[in-house]
Coordinates of C-alpha atoms and ligand atoms in Angstrom, one line a residue:
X1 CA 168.6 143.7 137.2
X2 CA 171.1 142.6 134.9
X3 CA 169.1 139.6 134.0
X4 CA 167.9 138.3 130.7
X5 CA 165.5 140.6 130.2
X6 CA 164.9 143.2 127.6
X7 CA 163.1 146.5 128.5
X8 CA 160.3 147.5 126.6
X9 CA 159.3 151.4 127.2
X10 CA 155.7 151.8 125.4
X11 CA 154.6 155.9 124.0
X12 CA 151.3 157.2 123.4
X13 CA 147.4 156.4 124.5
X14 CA 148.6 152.5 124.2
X15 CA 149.9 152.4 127.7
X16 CA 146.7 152.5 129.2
X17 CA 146.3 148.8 127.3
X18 CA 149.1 147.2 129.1
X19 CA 148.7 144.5 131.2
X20 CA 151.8 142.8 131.4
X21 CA 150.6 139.6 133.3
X22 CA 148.6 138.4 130.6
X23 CA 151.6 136.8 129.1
X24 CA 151.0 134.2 131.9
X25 CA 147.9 133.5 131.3
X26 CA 146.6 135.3 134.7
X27 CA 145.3 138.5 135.8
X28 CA 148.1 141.2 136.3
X29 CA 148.6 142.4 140.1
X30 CA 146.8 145.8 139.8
X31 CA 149.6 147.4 141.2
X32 CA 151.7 146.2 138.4
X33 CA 148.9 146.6 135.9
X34 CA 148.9 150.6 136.7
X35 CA 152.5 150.7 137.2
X36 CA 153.1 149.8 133.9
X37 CA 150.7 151.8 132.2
X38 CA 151.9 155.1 134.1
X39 CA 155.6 154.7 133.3
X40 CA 155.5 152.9 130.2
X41 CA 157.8 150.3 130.9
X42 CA 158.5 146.9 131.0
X43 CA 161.2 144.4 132.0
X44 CA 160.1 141.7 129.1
X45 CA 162.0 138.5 129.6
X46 CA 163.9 137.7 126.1
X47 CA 164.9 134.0 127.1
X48 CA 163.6 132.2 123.9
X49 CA 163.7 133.8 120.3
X50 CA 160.6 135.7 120.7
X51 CA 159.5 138.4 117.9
X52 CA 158.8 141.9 118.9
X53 CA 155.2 141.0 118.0
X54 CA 155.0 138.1 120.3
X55 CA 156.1 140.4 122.8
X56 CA 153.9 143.4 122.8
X57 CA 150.9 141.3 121.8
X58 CA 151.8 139.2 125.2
X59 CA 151.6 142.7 127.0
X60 CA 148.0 142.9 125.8
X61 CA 148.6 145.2 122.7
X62 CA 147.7 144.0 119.3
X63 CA 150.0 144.9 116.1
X64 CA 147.7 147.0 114.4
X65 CA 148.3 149.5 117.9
X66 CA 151.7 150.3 116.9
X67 CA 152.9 153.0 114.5
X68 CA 156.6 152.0 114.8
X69 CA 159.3 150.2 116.6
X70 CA 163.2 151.3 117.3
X71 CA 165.8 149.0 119.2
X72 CA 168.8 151.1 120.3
X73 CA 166.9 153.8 118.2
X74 CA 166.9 152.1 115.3
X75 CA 163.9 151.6 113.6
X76 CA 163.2 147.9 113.0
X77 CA 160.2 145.4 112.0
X78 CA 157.7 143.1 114.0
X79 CA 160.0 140.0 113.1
X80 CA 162.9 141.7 114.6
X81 CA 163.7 139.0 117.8
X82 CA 163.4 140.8 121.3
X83 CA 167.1 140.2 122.5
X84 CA 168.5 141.1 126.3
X85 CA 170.0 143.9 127.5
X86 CA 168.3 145.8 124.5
X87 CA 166.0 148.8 124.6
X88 CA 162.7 148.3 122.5
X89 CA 160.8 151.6 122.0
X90 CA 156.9 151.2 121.2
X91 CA 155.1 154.1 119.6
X92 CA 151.4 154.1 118.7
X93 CA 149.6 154.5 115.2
X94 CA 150.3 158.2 114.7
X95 CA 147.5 160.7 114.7
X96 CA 145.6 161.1 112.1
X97 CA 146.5 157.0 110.9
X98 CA 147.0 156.9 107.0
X99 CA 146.8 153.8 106.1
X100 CA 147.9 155.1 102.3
X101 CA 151.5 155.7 103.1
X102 CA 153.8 152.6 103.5
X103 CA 156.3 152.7 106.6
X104 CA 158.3 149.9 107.7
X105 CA 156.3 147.9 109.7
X106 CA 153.2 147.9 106.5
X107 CA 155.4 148.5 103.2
X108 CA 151.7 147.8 101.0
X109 CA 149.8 150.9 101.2
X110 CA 145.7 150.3 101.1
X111 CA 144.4 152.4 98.2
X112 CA 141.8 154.1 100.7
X113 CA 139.7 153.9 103.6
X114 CA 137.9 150.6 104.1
X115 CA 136.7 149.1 106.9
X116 CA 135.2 145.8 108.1
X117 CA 133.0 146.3 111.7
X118 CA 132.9 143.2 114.3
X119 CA 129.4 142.5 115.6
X120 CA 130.7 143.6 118.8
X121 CA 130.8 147.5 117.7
X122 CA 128.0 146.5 115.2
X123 CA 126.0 150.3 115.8
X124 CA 128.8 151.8 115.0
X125 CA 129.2 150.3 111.5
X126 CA 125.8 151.3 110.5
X127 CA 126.6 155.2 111.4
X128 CA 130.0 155.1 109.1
X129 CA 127.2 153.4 106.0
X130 CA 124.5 156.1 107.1
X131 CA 127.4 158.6 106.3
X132 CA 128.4 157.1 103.0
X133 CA 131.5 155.3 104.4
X134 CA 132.5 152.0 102.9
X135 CA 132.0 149.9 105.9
X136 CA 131.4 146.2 105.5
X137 CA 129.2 144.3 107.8
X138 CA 131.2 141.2 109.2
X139 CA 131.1 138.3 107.3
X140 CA 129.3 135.0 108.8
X141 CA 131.8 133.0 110.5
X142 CA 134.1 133.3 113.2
X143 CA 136.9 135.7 113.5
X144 CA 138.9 133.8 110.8
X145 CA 136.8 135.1 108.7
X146 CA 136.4 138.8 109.5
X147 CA 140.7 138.1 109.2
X148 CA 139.9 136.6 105.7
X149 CA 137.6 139.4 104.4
X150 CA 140.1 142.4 105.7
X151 CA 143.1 140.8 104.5
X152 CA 141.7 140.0 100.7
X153 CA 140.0 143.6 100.7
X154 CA 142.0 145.4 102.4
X155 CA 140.1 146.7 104.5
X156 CA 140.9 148.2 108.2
X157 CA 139.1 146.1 111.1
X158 CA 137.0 147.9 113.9
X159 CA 136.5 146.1 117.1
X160 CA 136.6 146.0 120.9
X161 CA 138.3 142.7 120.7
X162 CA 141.9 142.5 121.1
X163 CA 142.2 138.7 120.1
X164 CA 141.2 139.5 116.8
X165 CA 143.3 142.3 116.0
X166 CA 146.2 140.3 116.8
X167 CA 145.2 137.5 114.1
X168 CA 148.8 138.0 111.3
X169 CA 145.5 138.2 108.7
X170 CA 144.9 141.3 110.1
X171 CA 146.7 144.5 108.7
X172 CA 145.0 147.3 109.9
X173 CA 142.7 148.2 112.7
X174 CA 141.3 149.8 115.3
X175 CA 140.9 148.5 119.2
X176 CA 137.9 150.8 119.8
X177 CA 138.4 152.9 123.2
X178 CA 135.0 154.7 123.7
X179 CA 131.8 152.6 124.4
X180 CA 128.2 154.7 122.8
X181 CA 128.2 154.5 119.1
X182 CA 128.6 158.1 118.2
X183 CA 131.8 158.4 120.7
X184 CA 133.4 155.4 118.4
X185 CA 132.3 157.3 115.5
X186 CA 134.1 160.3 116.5
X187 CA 136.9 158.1 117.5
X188 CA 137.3 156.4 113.9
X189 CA 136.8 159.9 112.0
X190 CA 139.5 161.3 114.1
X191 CA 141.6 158.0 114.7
X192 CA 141.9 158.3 110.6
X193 CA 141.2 161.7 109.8
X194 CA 138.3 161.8 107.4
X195 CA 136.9 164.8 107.7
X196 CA 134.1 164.1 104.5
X197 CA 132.3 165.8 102.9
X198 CA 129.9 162.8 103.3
X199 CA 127.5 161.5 101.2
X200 CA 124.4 160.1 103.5
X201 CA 122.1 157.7 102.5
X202 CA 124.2 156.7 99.5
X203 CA 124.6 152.5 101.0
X204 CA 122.7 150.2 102.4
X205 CA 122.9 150.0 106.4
X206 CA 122.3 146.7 106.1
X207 CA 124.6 145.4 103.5
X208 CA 127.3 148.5 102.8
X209 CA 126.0 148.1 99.1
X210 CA 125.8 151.6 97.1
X211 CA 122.2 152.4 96.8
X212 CA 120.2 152.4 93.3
X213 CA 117.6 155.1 92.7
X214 CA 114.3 152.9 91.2
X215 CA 111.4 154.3 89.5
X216 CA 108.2 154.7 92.1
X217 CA 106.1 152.4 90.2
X218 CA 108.7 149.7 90.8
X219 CA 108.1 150.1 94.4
X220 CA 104.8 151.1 95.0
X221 CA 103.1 147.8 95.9
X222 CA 105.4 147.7 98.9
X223 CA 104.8 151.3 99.9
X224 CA 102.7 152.5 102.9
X225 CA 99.4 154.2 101.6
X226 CA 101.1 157.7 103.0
X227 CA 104.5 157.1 101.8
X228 CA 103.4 156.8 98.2
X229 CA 101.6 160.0 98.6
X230 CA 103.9 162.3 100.3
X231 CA 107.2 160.7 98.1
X232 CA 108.6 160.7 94.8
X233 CA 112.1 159.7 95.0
X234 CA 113.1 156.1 96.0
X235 CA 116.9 154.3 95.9
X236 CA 116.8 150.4 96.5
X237 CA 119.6 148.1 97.8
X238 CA 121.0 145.4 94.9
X239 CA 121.3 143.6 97.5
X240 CA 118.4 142.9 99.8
X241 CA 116.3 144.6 98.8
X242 CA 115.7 146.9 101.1
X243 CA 113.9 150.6 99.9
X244 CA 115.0 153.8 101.2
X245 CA 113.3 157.7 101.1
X246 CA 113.7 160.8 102.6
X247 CA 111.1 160.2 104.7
X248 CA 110.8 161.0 109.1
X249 CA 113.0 158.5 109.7
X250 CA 115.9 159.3 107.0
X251 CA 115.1 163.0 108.5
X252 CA 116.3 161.8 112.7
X253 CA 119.3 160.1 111.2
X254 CA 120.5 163.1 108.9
X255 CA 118.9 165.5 112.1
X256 CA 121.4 163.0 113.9
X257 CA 124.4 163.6 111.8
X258 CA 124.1 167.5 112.2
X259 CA 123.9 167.4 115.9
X260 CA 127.4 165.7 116.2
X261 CA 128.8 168.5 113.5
X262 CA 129.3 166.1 111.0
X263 CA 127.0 167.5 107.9
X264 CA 127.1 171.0 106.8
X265 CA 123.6 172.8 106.1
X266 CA 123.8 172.3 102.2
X267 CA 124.5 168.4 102.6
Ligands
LIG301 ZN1 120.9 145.9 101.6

């Protein structure tokens, strides 16, 4: 076809989120729909002054997917207009992600590992606080405001919703692939390659506050008859509240944690 179309030739585990007729507004021919994710390719038409964001988000693949882009093999920004006859080549976030080094298409480093978790993978974001991560509930409010919170924090946004990661607020994320809880978990730790060591039961699971330790005493009108027998050490959330021991229930989680290899014997 020499038409007025650019070809777009996508690399790495993003193929599988093409869907090329979603730029119109309809359901892809599944023909088309696996075509495209088996090859890679795509004839994008480059008739109006679209942005190579416009583009790949219209082929179903949010921004934060995509490690880097080269026209012609030269490695340009999302700005950069899709223009025919050109060659755009789409890679994915490399493996592990680190969202501390700048590259073209994010020139402001993050200073660390921060994350903000949609109600949508909601489970998930209280196994990365049971673990000590720094994962922040989502804000109330729409997704505007889960945009707001990453982009003034920094933070890296989790989600199984690809309208959201495409929001321009949005730096950094993560379209979540697996479905249970502790598949996304292992996802995330390997997506961005934190490897620990943890610190457990060091944040609310509620709130993603750091805990506070608090004297028994404090606590002990709000204690089960058997808890304040059997414990002696007690954190608190600044927060809400909430109190926290080691006792059979802080045991499954940790007992959790070990079965999916995640804390040594000594943690
Ligand atoms: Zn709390």
């Amino acid at each position: 076809m020499t038409d007025h179309c650019a070809l777009l030739r996508f690399h790495g585990d993003i193929r599988r989120l093409l869907d090329p007729g979603s730029r119109h507004g309809v359901r892809t021919p599944r023909a088309e729909r696996l075509r495209a994710r088996e090859t890679g390719l795509v004839r994008y038409p480059a008739l109006r002054s679209a942005s190579l964001k416009d583009a790949i988000e219209a082929l179903g693949i949010p921004h934060t997917e995509i490690g880097s882009l080269r026209i012609d093999g030269v490695e340009v920004d999302f700005r950069h207009p899709l223009t025919a006859g050109t060659t755009c080549d789409v890679f994915a976030q490399p493996m592990p992600e680190d969202v501390t080094a700048p590259s073209l298409l994010r020139p402001e480093p993050f200073s660390g590992v921060l994350f903000v978790v949609d109600v949508n993978v909601a489970r998930l974001g209280t196994l990365l606080r049971l673990l000590g991560l720094d994962a922040a509930p989502p804000p109330d409010g729409d997704d505007a405001a889960i945009a707001a919170l990453a982009a003034r924090e920094r933070r890296i946004v989790l989600t199984r919703d690809t309208a959201l990661l495409k929001r321009k607020a949005v730096i950094r994320g993560r379209l979540l692939r697996a479905a249970a809880p502790e598949d996304q978990l292992a996802e995330v730790l390997d997506h961005f390659g934190i490897h620990g060591p943890f610190a457990p039961f060091s944040r609310c699971l509620r709130c993603n506050v750091p805990l506070a330790p608090v004297p028994k005493a404090d606590v002990l009108h709000r204690l089960e008859p058997l808890t304040r027998i059997h414990y002696d050490s007690f954190h608190i959330c600044p927060r809400c509240e909430r109190v926290y021991w080691p006792g059979s229930h802080h045991e499954a989680m940790l007992a959790r944690l070990s079965r999916l290899g995640l804390l040594r014997s000594e943690d």
